[in-house]
Amino acid sequence: MEVSFSQHLPDSTPRLDSDTQQQLYLVPYRWWKDAQDSVLGDSDRKGIVYAASSASLYGGPMKIINNIFNPDLMFNLRREEDNARSKENGEVGVSGRDFALVSGEMWVQALRWHSDSKLPIKEGRIFSAAEDDMADVYPLQLRLSVLRETYSLGVKISKKENGAEFYKRACKIFSLESELLHIWDFSGQTDLFLLNEKFKPLRDCQPSSEEILLDLQVYGLSDSIKCRDGKKDEMSVQNSSMANSSMNGTTGNGNSSFFRTASFWGSSGEAGSLGLTGLQNLGNTCFMNSSLQCLAHTPKLVDYFLGDYGREINHENPLGMNGEIALAFGDLLRKLWAPGATPVAPRVFKSKLARFAPQFSGFNQHDSQELLAFLLDGLHEDLNRVKCKPYLEVKDGDGRPDVEVADEYWQNHLARNDSIIVDVCQGQYKSTLVCPICRKVSVTFDPFMYLSLPLPSTTMRTMTLTVVNTKGSCQPSPYTITVPKHGKFQDLIDALSTACSLEDGEILLVAEIYNNHIIRYLEEPTDSLSLIRDDDRLVAYRLMKETGQVPLVVFMHQRTEEQYIHGKMTSSWKAFGIPLVARLSDSICGSDIRNLYLELLNPLKVCAKKASDNLDGPEGTASEDSTQNTVNPDISGTVNPSVVKEDNSPLDDKLQFYLADEKGTSRESEILMNEPVILSKRLNVLVCWPGKCFEQQYDTHLLCSLPEVFKSGLFAKRPQESVSLYKCLEAFLKEEPLGPEDMWFCPGCKEHRQASKKLDLWRLPEVLVIHLKRFQYSRFSKNKLETYVDFPVDDLDLSTYIGHQNGQLCNRYMLYAVSNHFGSMGGGHYTAFVHHGGDLWYDFDDSHVNPISLEKIKSSAAYVLFYRRVVEA
């Protein structure tokens, strides 16, 4: 690196002679150390050692000062003492973070030595630098100033004076983000500069107002910027004046905001490589990297955190984190936007995150949206400009205009919450609750940070259920319905109610049948239909609506079956058929149980003639002969037929009733006809049929034929359809009843009610974050929706969805980032797509950053969408 010293004065910039003796080169220390024995004498083997240290910015230490507001690289060179210089005999220089400053003559001699070591030179030939050697030299201008009393030099490298490409290279060379950086001055020029009479040390610690301009020549340090094919970048042999324009074609200005130029955020201009820095995966941290990249490319947040944000940190907020999250995020964002930055390892940020949010500690995969929600809230509290939050009582609307009430709610919110996050990311929606009993209406206006939109399924599912009448008026009948594949249980109830013409005073009780008994009741309207498998068998019982807690009776059936065991005919009791369900009155006895059961069997009776023919046949005789005397259930849940007493009463009277558990296991307590029955919420009764002669009176085939929910091959599967983002928004804004766990306390009824809720967008933020609810959780399972959402890229128009039209603000948005989730719930991977000016999009996949075509932005992996408001001319 060749350097000419010149004193930079207000009126003139005199320079020393620029012959070879006055030129200074910056070279790799290892390269120089190999040749210095032949170039220097023993007395000059030790150079003057300088260690690079941080400059300061905004009152605090910074490792490097360079951002879009101040495009200057600034650091200090502190002269080391002998103990530091002794490192020369150790491993100094191995890391590549050590350089030598030599004169032009020294550089030529060292170059000669390296050339001789490779190819002997003929005697008498004059040595000259080869073309390849000269191509590896490029200029760099530095400004030096004396830091008085500290015996140090202040160094400033301006992007304006060096051009974008050379400035980028300088940032790589002098980066202080990793190992320490040392420079050995073997030329002696810096020592002369420090001891110059004009810059003698003074008592104050202020830097000198005078600067020296150094024209350096950099040699042997371009490997880090070579192209992938091994060829040197074309810029390595161009003069710095050819690249003396800023990244957008304008002259660099340290006081201007690069992000406020239209060429980066949406015009056809190119933004260069600023911000195209990946994040290393520390172990299942792709979820964090995805959200961070989206936030790190949010325009106003970038402007804010590259500026003087430290003065707004709220150390007094008990809801905050003492500014640690804001500082960690700001430091990480500055590294991502440093010119020439390499992939960053976000270890400090992750450690802070784990400290304040232990759910994100360790190395398990997490949800990028959950991380985003915590981070936005944490940044808001750390940067909340309100130091003392006032107590504000929420007032009821009392018939006032919505505009007045909404503004009052918003001003109350701002009185307690005022930060860059509120300025950029928070909006307001209107929430309307209506009591189903007294029709009381409650209207509130609440802030939101993001919108979580459901995915209305356009893929339908065919399901078959058997509907059983509990009045004994009709036979069980199967119904086939079509419901959304990813719908809720309420969707099934609605479709089945329509199909079976359910009356107003009736309800459906859906149950799953397995091994002839009920194993579960499907009563939660919000449960996902994914909990129902295709091979399940479901029954829907039609019951009358009851206001009180009316008990149910569940009848399960058993009959005798004969089989040969070891050459001997034996009989045993086996369960069969669909359980029958009915409501009970308050007080009943055993005969009431029997009559109710016979009433439910009435639709199953065969015609009288067919029953008579069956009774006269040999089967009837065999049935009578095989009838046993008494019934005594054994411990296995089957009834022992060997203890059935002979009874000449009518066949109906031969039915035996036992109290049982839900699985039909008898409890050895027979229900006697004339004794009262103790009722419970659900009374499970096991009914033992007396013999095949009884079966001839009823068509048991109707009880035993229970179809599966879906039989493969019976219906053709429909192709997956897409759903538009607007449909998702409409589903979010649709009126719906609150769930049983979200009951609303009605001020009119003075009781908790399952009110209906309606949302409306009222005030939209500048940056709109939309979360697509792809992950569904229930008590029994987890599921990911692979629905393709067709979302606008250039023009998301929300004008028709906004409840309050503000003529001063535009309701159109432009997409600038997407957080994606690929794969399943357990083994997925997160990435980010980011807009980088014009038609340029980039795929941020942890440490890898690659261009991506606009056509690939939309996919079924899109999880969180980031929109910014379009600024109309």
CSV table of N, CA, C and O in Angstrom, one decimal, residues 449-552:
chain,number,residue,atom,x,y,z
A,449,MET,N,-50.4,-5.1,16.5
A,449,MET,CA,-49.1,-5.1,16.0
A,449,MET,C,-49.0,-5.8,14.7
A,449,MET,O,-48.1,-5.5,13.8
A,450,TYR,N,-49.8,-6.8,14.5
A,450,TYR,CA,-49.9,-7.6,13.3
A,450,TYR,C,-51.3,-8.2,13.2
A,450,TYR,O,-52.0,-8.3,14.2
A,451,LEU,N,-51.6,-8.7,12.0
A,451,LEU,CA,-52.9,-9.4,11.8
A,451,LEU,C,-52.6,-10.9,11.6
A,451,LEU,O,-51.8,-11.3,10.8
A,452,SER,N,-53.3,-11.7,12.4
A,452,SER,CA,-53.2,-13.2,12.3
A,452,SER,C,-54.5,-13.6,11.5
A,452,SER,O,-55.6,-13.7,12.1
A,453,LEU,N,-54.3,-14.0,10.3
A,453,LEU,CA,-55.4,-14.3,9.4
A,453,LEU,C,-55.6,-15.9,9.3
A,453,LEU,O,-54.6,-16.6,9.1
A,454,PRO,N,-56.8,-16.3,9.5
A,454,PRO,CA,-57.1,-17.8,9.3
A,454,PRO,C,-57.0,-18.1,7.8
A,454,PRO,O,-57.2,-17.2,6.9
A,455,LEU,N,-56.8,-19.4,7.5
A,455,LEU,CA,-56.8,-19.8,6.1
A,455,LEU,C,-58.1,-20.5,5.8
A,455,LEU,O,-58.2,-21.7,6.1
A,456,PRO,N,-59.1,-19.9,5.2
A,456,PRO,CA,-60.3,-20.6,4.8
A,456,PRO,C,-60.0,-21.7,3.8
A,456,PRO,O,-59.5,-21.4,2.7
A,457,SER,N,-60.3,-22.9,4.1
A,457,SER,CA,-60.0,-24.0,3.2
A,457,SER,C,-60.9,-24.0,2.0
A,457,SER,O,-62.2,-24.0,2.2
A,458,THR,N,-60.4,-24.1,0.8
A,458,THR,CA,-61.2,-24.3,-0.4
A,458,THR,C,-61.1,-25.8,-0.8
A,458,THR,O,-61.8,-26.2,-1.7
A,459,THR,N,-60.3,-26.6,-0.1
A,459,THR,CA,-60.3,-28.0,-0.4
A,459,THR,C,-61.3,-28.7,0.5
A,459,THR,O,-61.3,-28.6,1.7
A,460,MET,N,-62.2,-29.4,-0.1
A,460,MET,CA,-63.4,-30.0,0.6
A,460,MET,C,-63.1,-31.4,0.9
A,460,MET,O,-62.3,-32.1,0.3
A,461,ARG,N,-63.8,-31.9,1.9
A,461,ARG,CA,-63.7,-33.3,2.3
A,461,ARG,C,-65.1,-33.9,2.4
A,461,ARG,O,-66.0,-33.3,2.9
A,462,THR,N,-65.2,-35.1,1.9
A,462,THR,CA,-66.5,-35.9,1.9
A,462,THR,C,-66.5,-36.8,3.2
A,462,THR,O,-65.6,-37.5,3.4
A,463,MET,N,-67.6,-36.7,3.9
A,463,MET,CA,-67.7,-37.5,5.2
A,463,MET,C,-69.1,-38.1,5.2
A,463,MET,O,-70.1,-37.5,4.8
A,464,THR,N,-69.2,-39.3,5.7
A,464,THR,CA,-70.4,-40.1,5.9
A,464,THR,C,-70.7,-40.4,7.3
A,464,THR,O,-69.8,-40.9,8.0
A,465,LEU,N,-71.8,-40.0,7.8
A,465,LEU,CA,-72.2,-40.3,9.2
A,465,LEU,C,-73.6,-40.9,9.2
A,465,LEU,O,-74.4,-40.7,8.3
A,466,THR,N,-73.9,-41.7,10.3
A,466,THR,CA,-75.2,-42.3,10.4
A,466,THR,C,-76.0,-41.5,11.4
A,466,THR,O,-75.5,-41.3,12.6
A,467,VAL,N,-77.2,-41.1,11.1
A,467,VAL,CA,-78.0,-40.3,11.9
A,467,VAL,C,-79.1,-41.2,12.5
A,467,VAL,O,-79.8,-42.0,11.8
A,468,VAL,N,-79.2,-41.2,13.9
A,468,VAL,CA,-80.1,-42.1,14.6
A,468,VAL,C,-81.1,-41.2,15.3
A,468,VAL,O,-80.8,-40.3,16.1
A,469,ASN,N,-82.4,-41.5,15.1
A,469,ASN,CA,-83.5,-40.8,15.7
A,469,ASN,C,-83.7,-41.4,17.1
A,469,ASN,O,-83.8,-42.6,17.3
A,470,THR,N,-83.9,-40.5,18.1
A,470,THR,CA,-84.0,-41.0,19.5
A,470,THR,C,-85.5,-41.0,19.9
A,470,THR,O,-85.8,-41.2,21.1
A,471,LYS,N,-86.4,-40.8,19.0
A,471,LYS,CA,-87.8,-40.9,19.3
A,471,LYS,C,-88.4,-42.2,18.9
A,471,LYS,O,-89.6,-42.5,19.2
A,472,GLY,N,-87.6,-43.1,18.2
A,472,GLY,CA,-88.2,-44.4,17.8
A,472,GLY,C,-89.1,-44.2,16.6
A,472,GLY,O,-90.0,-45.1,16.4
A,473,SER,N,-88.9,-43.1,15.8
A,473,SER,CA,-89.9,-42.9,14.7
A,473,SER,C,-89.3,-43.3,13.4
A,473,SER,O,-90.1,-43.4,12.4
A,474,CYS,N,-88.0,-43.4,13.2
A,474,CYS,CA,-87.5,-43.8,11.9
A,474,CYS,C,-86.2,-44.6,12.1
A,474,CYS,O,-85.6,-44.6,13.2
A,475,GLN,N,-85.8,-45.3,11.0
A,475,GLN,CA,-84.6,-46.1,11.1
A,475,GLN,C,-83.3,-45.3,11.0
A,475,GLN,O,-83.4,-44.2,10.5
A,476,PRO,N,-82.2,-45.8,11.4
A,476,PRO,CA,-80.9,-45.1,11.2
A,476,PRO,C,-80.6,-45.0,9.8
A,476,PRO,O,-80.9,-45.9,9.0
A,477,SER,N,-80.1,-43.8,9.4
A,477,SER,CA,-79.9,-43.5,8.0
A,477,SER,C,-78.5,-42.8,7.8
A,477,SER,O,-78.2,-41.9,8.6
A,478,PRO,N,-77.7,-43.3,6.8
A,478,PRO,CA,-76.4,-42.7,6.6
A,478,PRO,C,-76.6,-41.4,5.7
A,478,PRO,O,-77.4,-41.3,4.8
A,479,TYR,N,-75.8,-40.4,6.0
A,479,TYR,CA,-75.8,-39.1,5.3
A,479,TYR,C,-74.4,-38.8,4.9
A,479,TYR,O,-73.5,-38.9,5.7
A,480,THR,N,-74.2,-38.4,3.6
A,480,THR,CA,-72.9,-38.0,3.1
A,480,THR,C,-72.9,-36.5,2.9
A,480,THR,O,-73.7,-36.0,2.2
A,481,ILE,N,-71.9,-35.8,3.5
A,481,ILE,CA,-71.9,-34.4,3.4
A,481,ILE,C,-70.5,-34.0,3.0
A,481,ILE,O,-69.5,-34.7,3.0
A,482,THR,N,-70.4,-32.7,2.6
A,482,THR,CA,-69.1,-32.1,2.1
A,482,THR,C,-68.7,-30.9,3.1
A,482,THR,O,-69.6,-30.0,3.2
A,483,VAL,N,-67.6,-31.0,3.6
A,483,VAL,CA,-67.1,-30.0,4.6
A,483,VAL,C,-65.7,-29.5,4.2
A,483,VAL,O,-65.0,-30.2,3.5
A,484,PRO,N,-65.3,-28.3,4.6
A,484,PRO,CA,-63.9,-27.9,4.4
A,484,PRO,C,-62.9,-28.9,5.0
A,484,PRO,O,-63.1,-29.3,6.1
A,485,LYS,N,-61.9,-29.2,4.3
A,485,LYS,CA,-60.9,-30.2,4.7
A,485,LYS,C,-60.3,-29.8,6.0
A,485,LYS,O,-60.0,-30.6,6.9
A,486,HIS,N,-60.0,-28.5,6.2
A,486,HIS,CA,-59.3,-28.0,7.4
A,486,HIS,C,-60.3,-27.2,8.2
A,486,HIS,O,-59.9,-26.3,8.9
A,487,GLY,N,-61.6,-27.6,8.1
A,487,GLY,CA,-62.6,-26.8,8.9
A,487,GLY,C,-62.7,-27.2,10.3
A,487,GLY,O,-61.9,-28.0,10.8
A,488,LYS,N,-63.7,-26.7,11.0
A,488,LYS,CA,-63.9,-27.0,12.4
A,488,LYS,C,-65.1,-27.9,12.5
A,488,LYS,O,-65.9,-28.2,11.6
A,489,PHE,N,-65.3,-28.5,13.7
A,489,PHE,CA,-66.4,-29.4,14.0
A,489,PHE,C,-67.7,-28.7,13.7
A,489,PHE,O,-68.7,-29.4,13.3
A,490,GLN,N,-67.8,-27.4,14.0
A,490,GLN,CA,-69.0,-26.7,13.7
A,490,GLN,C,-69.4,-26.8,12.3
A,490,GLN,O,-70.6,-26.8,12.0
A,491,ASP,N,-68.5,-26.8,11.4
A,491,ASP,CA,-68.8,-26.9,10.0
A,491,ASP,C,-69.5,-28.3,9.7
A,491,ASP,O,-70.4,-28.3,8.9
A,492,LEU,N,-69.1,-29.3,10.3
A,492,LEU,CA,-69.7,-30.6,10.2
A,492,LEU,C,-71.1,-30.6,10.7
A,492,LEU,O,-72.1,-31.1,10.0
A,493,ILE,N,-71.3,-30.0,11.9
A,493,ILE,CA,-72.7,-29.9,12.4
A,493,ILE,C,-73.6,-29.1,11.5
A,493,ILE,O,-74.8,-29.5,11.3
A,494,ASP,N,-73.1,-28.0,11.0
A,494,ASP,CA,-74.0,-27.2,10.1
A,494,ASP,C,-74.4,-28.0,8.8
A,494,ASP,O,-75.5,-27.9,8.4
A,495,ALA,N,-73.4,-28.6,8.2
A,495,ALA,CA,-73.7,-29.4,7.0
A,495,ALA,C,-74.6,-30.5,7.3
A,495,ALA,O,-75.6,-30.8,6.5
A,496,LEU,N,-74.4,-31.3,8.3
A,496,LEU,CA,-75.2,-32.4,8.6
A,496,LEU,C,-76.6,-32.0,9.1
A,496,LEU,O,-77.6,-32.7,8.7
A,497,SER,N,-76.8,-30.9,9.8
A,497,SER,CA,-78.1,-30.4,10.1
A,497,SER,C,-78.9,-30.1,8.9
A,497,SER,O,-80.1,-30.3,8.9
A,498,THR,N,-78.3,-29.5,7.9
A,498,THR,CA,-79.0,-29.2,6.7
A,498,THR,C,-79.4,-30.5,6.0
A,498,THR,O,-80.5,-30.6,5.4
A,499,ALA,N,-78.5,-31.4,5.9
A,499,ALA,CA,-78.7,-32.6,5.2
A,499,ALA,C,-79.8,-33.5,5.7
A,499,ALA,O,-80.7,-34.0,5.0
A,500,CYS,N,-80.0,-33.5,7.1
A,500,CYS,CA,-81.0,-34.4,7.7
A,500,CYS,C,-82.2,-33.6,8.1
A,500,CYS,O,-83.1,-34.1,8.8
A,501,SER,N,-82.3,-32.3,7.7
A,501,SER,CA,-83.4,-31.4,8.0
A,501,SER,C,-83.7,-31.3,9.4
A,501,SER,O,-84.8,-31.6,9.9
A,502,LEU,N,-82.7,-31.0,10.2
A,502,LEU,CA,-82.8,-30.9,11.6
A,502,LEU,C,-83.8,-29.8,12.0
A,502,LEU,O,-83.7,-28.7,11.4
A,503,GLU,N,-84.7,-30.1,12.9
A,503,GLU,CA,-85.7,-29.1,13.3
A,503,GLU,C,-85.1,-28.1,14.3
A,503,GLU,O,-84.1,-28.3,14.9
A,504,ASP,N,-85.8,-27.0,14.5
A,504,ASP,CA,-85.3,-25.9,15.4
A,504,ASP,C,-85.1,-26.4,16.8
A,504,ASP,O,-84.2,-26.0,17.5
A,505,GLY,N,-86.0,-27.3,17.3
A,505,GLY,CA,-85.9,-27.8,18.7
A,505,GLY,C,-85.0,-28.9,18.9
A,505,GLY,O,-85.1,-29.6,20.0
A,506,GLU,N,-84.2,-29.3,17.9
A,506,GLU,CA,-83.3,-30.4,18.0
A,506,GLU,C,-81.9,-30.1,17.9
A,506,GLU,O,-81.5,-29.0,17.4
A,507,ILE,N,-81.0,-31.0,18.5
A,507,ILE,CA,-79.6,-30.8,18.4
A,507,ILE,C,-79.0,-32.2,17.9
A,507,ILE,O,-79.7,-33.2,18.0
A,508,LEU,N,-77.8,-32.2,17.5
A,508,LEU,CA,-77.1,-33.4,17.1
A,508,LEU,C,-76.0,-33.7,18.1
A,508,LEU,O,-75.1,-32.8,18.4
A,509,LEU,N,-76.0,-34.9,18.7
A,509,LEU,CA,-74.9,-35.4,19.5
A,509,LEU,C,-74.1,-36.4,18.7
A,509,LEU,O,-74.6,-37.5,18.4
A,510,VAL,N,-72.8,-36.0,18.4
A,510,VAL,CA,-72.0,-36.8,17.5
A,510,VAL,C,-71.1,-37.7,18.4
A,510,VAL,O,-70.4,-37.1,19.3
A,511,ALA,N,-71.0,-38.9,18.1
A,511,ALA,CA,-70.1,-39.8,18.8
A,511,ALA,C,-69.4,-40.8,17.9
A,511,ALA,O,-69.9,-41.1,16.8
A,512,GLU,N,-68.2,-41.2,18.3
A,512,GLU,CA,-67.4,-42.2,17.6
A,512,GLU,C,-67.6,-43.6,18.2
A,512,GLU,O,-67.5,-43.7,19.4
A,513,ILE,N,-67.9,-44.5,17.3
A,513,ILE,CA,-68.2,-45.9,17.7
A,513,ILE,C,-67.0,-46.8,17.4
A,513,ILE,O,-66.5,-46.8,16.3
A,514,TYR,N,-66.6,-47.6,18.4
A,514,TYR,CA,-65.6,-48.6,18.2
A,514,TYR,C,-65.9,-49.8,19.0
A,514,TYR,O,-66.1,-49.7,20.2
A,515,ASN,N,-65.8,-51.0,18.4
A,515,ASN,CA,-66.2,-52.2,19.1
A,515,ASN,C,-67.5,-52.1,19.8
A,515,ASN,O,-67.7,-52.6,20.9
A,516,ASN,N,-68.5,-51.5,19.1
A,516,ASN,CA,-69.9,-51.5,19.5
A,516,ASN,C,-70.1,-50.7,20.7
A,516,ASN,O,-71.2,-50.9,21.4
A,517,HIS,N,-69.2,-49.8,21.1
A,517,HIS,CA,-69.5,-48.9,22.2
A,517,HIS,C,-69.0,-47.5,21.8
A,517,HIS,O,-68.1,-47.3,20.9
A,518,ILE,N,-69.4,-46.5,22.5
A,518,ILE,CA,-69.0,-45.1,22.2
A,518,ILE,C,-67.7,-44.9,22.9
A,518,ILE,O,-67.5,-45.1,24.1
A,519,ILE,N,-66.7,-44.4,22.2
A,519,ILE,CA,-65.4,-44.2,22.8
A,519,ILE,C,-65.1,-42.7,23.0
A,519,ILE,O,-64.2,-42.3,23.8
A,520,ARG,N,-65.8,-41.8,22.3
A,520,ARG,CA,-65.7,-40.4,22.5
A,520,ARG,C,-66.9,-39.6,21.9
A,520,ARG,O,-67.5,-40.1,21.0
A,521,TYR,N,-67.2,-38.5,22.5
A,521,TYR,CA,-68.2,-37.6,22.0
A,521,TYR,C,-67.5,-36.3,21.4
A,521,TYR,O,-66.6,-35.8,22.0
A,522,LEU,N,-68.0,-35.9,20.3
A,522,LEU,CA,-67.4,-34.8,19.6
A,522,LEU,C,-68.3,-33.6,19.9
A,522,LEU,O,-69.3,-33.3,19.2
A,523,GLU,N,-68.0,-32.8,20.9
A,523,GLU,CA,-68.9,-31.8,21.4
A,523,GLU,C,-68.3,-30.4,21.3
A,523,GLU,O,-68.9,-29.4,21.6
A,524,GLU,N,-67.0,-30.3,21.0
A,524,GLU,CA,-66.3,-29.0,21.0
A,524,GLU,C,-66.4,-28.4,19.6
A,524,GLU,O,-65.8,-28.9,18.6
A,525,PRO,N,-67.1,-27.3,19.4
A,525,PRO,CA,-67.3,-26.7,18.0
A,525,PRO,C,-66.0,-26.2,17.4
A,525,PRO,O,-66.0,-26.2,16.2
A,526,THR,N,-65.0,-25.9,18.2
A,526,THR,CA,-63.8,-25.3,17.6
A,526,THR,C,-62.7,-26.4,17.3
A,526,THR,O,-61.7,-26.0,16.7
A,527,ASP,N,-63.0,-27.6,17.6
A,527,ASP,CA,-62.0,-28.7,17.3
A,527,ASP,C,-61.9,-28.8,15.8
A,527,ASP,O,-62.8,-28.7,15.0
A,528,SER,N,-60.7,-29.2,15.4
A,528,SER,CA,-60.4,-29.3,13.9
A,528,SER,C,-60.9,-30.6,13.4
A,528,SER,O,-60.9,-31.7,14.1
A,529,LEU,N,-61.4,-30.6,12.2
A,529,LEU,CA,-61.9,-31.9,11.6
A,529,LEU,C,-60.8,-32.8,11.3
A,529,LEU,O,-61.0,-34.0,10.9
A,530,SER,N,-59.6,-32.4,11.3
A,530,SER,CA,-58.4,-33.3,11.1
A,530,SER,C,-58.4,-34.3,12.2
A,530,SER,O,-57.7,-35.3,12.1
A,531,LEU,N,-59.1,-34.1,13.3
A,531,LEU,CA,-59.1,-35.1,14.4
A,531,LEU,C,-60.0,-36.3,14.0
A,531,LEU,O,-59.9,-37.4,14.7
A,532,ILE,N,-60.7,-36.2,13.0
A,532,ILE,CA,-61.6,-37.3,12.5
A,532,ILE,C,-60.9,-38.0,11.3
A,532,ILE,O,-60.6,-37.4,10.3
A,533,ARG,N,-60.6,-39.3,11.5
A,533,ARG,CA,-59.9,-40.0,10.4
A,533,ARG,C,-60.9,-40.6,9.5
A,533,ARG,O,-62.1,-40.8,9.8
A,534,ASP,N,-60.4,-41.0,8.3
A,534,ASP,CA,-61.3,-41.5,7.3
A,534,ASP,C,-61.9,-42.9,7.7
A,534,ASP,O,-63.0,-43.2,7.3
A,535,ASP,N,-61.2,-43.7,8.5
A,535,ASP,CA,-61.7,-45.0,8.8
A,535,ASP,C,-62.5,-45.0,10.2
A,535,ASP,O,-62.8,-46.0,10.7
A,536,ASP,N,-62.7,-43.8,10.7
A,536,ASP,CA,-63.6,-43.7,11.9
A,536,ASP,C,-65.0,-44.0,11.5
A,536,ASP,O,-65.4,-43.8,10.4
A,537,ARG,N,-65.8,-44.4,12.5
A,537,ARG,CA,-67.3,-44.6,12.3
A,537,ARG,C,-68.0,-43.7,13.3
A,537,ARG,O,-67.9,-43.8,14.5
A,538,LEU,N,-68.8,-42.8,12.7
A,538,LEU,CA,-69.5,-41.8,13.5
A,538,LEU,C,-71.0,-41.9,13.4
A,538,LEU,O,-71.6,-42.3,12.4
A,539,VAL,N,-71.6,-41.6,14.6
A,539,VAL,CA,-73.1,-41.6,14.7
A,539,VAL,C,-73.5,-40.3,15.2
A,539,VAL,O,-72.9,-39.8,16.2
A,540,ALA,N,-74.6,-39.7,14.7
A,540,ALA,CA,-75.2,-38.5,15.1
A,540,ALA,C,-76.6,-38.8,15.7
A,540,ALA,O,-77.4,-39.2,14.9
A,541,TYR,N,-76.8,-38.5,17.0
A,541,TYR,CA,-78.1,-38.8,17.6
A,541,TYR,C,-78.9,-37.5,17.6
A,541,TYR,O,-78.4,-36.5,18.1
A,542,ARG,N,-80.1,-37.6,17.1
A,542,ARG,CA,-81.0,-36.4,17.1
A,542,ARG,C,-81.7,-36.4,18.5
A,542,ARG,O,-82.5,-37.2,18.9
A,543,LEU,N,-81.4,-35.3,19.2
A,543,LEU,CA,-82.0,-35.1,20.6
A,543,LEU,C,-82.7,-33.8,20.6
A,543,LEU,O,-82.4,-32.8,19.9
A,544,MET,N,-83.7,-33.7,21.5
A,544,MET,CA,-84.4,-32.5,21.8
A,544,MET,C,-83.6,-31.6,22.6
A,544,MET,O,-82.8,-32.0,23.5
A,545,LYS,N,-83.6,-30.3,22.3
A,545,LYS,CA,-82.9,-29.3,23.1
A,545,LYS,C,-83.5,-29.3,24.5
A,545,LYS,O,-84.7,-29.3,24.7
A,546,GLU,N,-82.7,-29.2,25.5
A,546,GLU,CA,-83.1,-29.1,26.9
A,546,GLU,C,-82.3,-28.0,27.6
A,546,GLU,O,-81.1,-27.8,27.4
A,547,THR,N,-83.0,-27.2,28.4
A,547,THR,CA,-82.4,-26.1,29.1
A,547,THR,C,-81.6,-26.5,30.3
A,547,THR,O,-80.6,-26.0,30.6
A,548,GLY,N,-82.1,-27.6,31.0
A,548,GLY,CA,-81.5,-28.1,32.2
A,548,GLY,C,-80.5,-29.2,31.9
A,548,GLY,O,-80.3,-29.6,30.7
A,549,GLN,N,-80.0,-29.8,32.9
A,549,GLN,CA,-79.1,-31.0,32.8
A,549,GLN,C,-79.9,-32.2,32.8
A,549,GLN,O,-80.1,-32.9,33.9
A,550,VAL,N,-80.5,-32.6,31.7
A,550,VAL,CA,-81.3,-33.8,31.6
A,550,VAL,C,-80.4,-35.0,31.3
A,550,VAL,O,-79.6,-35.0,30.3
A,551,PRO,N,-80.4,-36.1,32.1
A,551,PRO,CA,-79.5,-37.2,31.9
A,551,PRO,C,-79.8,-38.0,30.6
A,551,PRO,O,-80.9,-38.0,30.1
A,552,LEU,N,-78.8,-38.6,30.1
A,552,LEU,CA,-78.9,-39.5,28.9
A,552,LEU,C,-78.7,-40.9,29.3
A,552,LEU,O,-78.0,-41.2,30.3
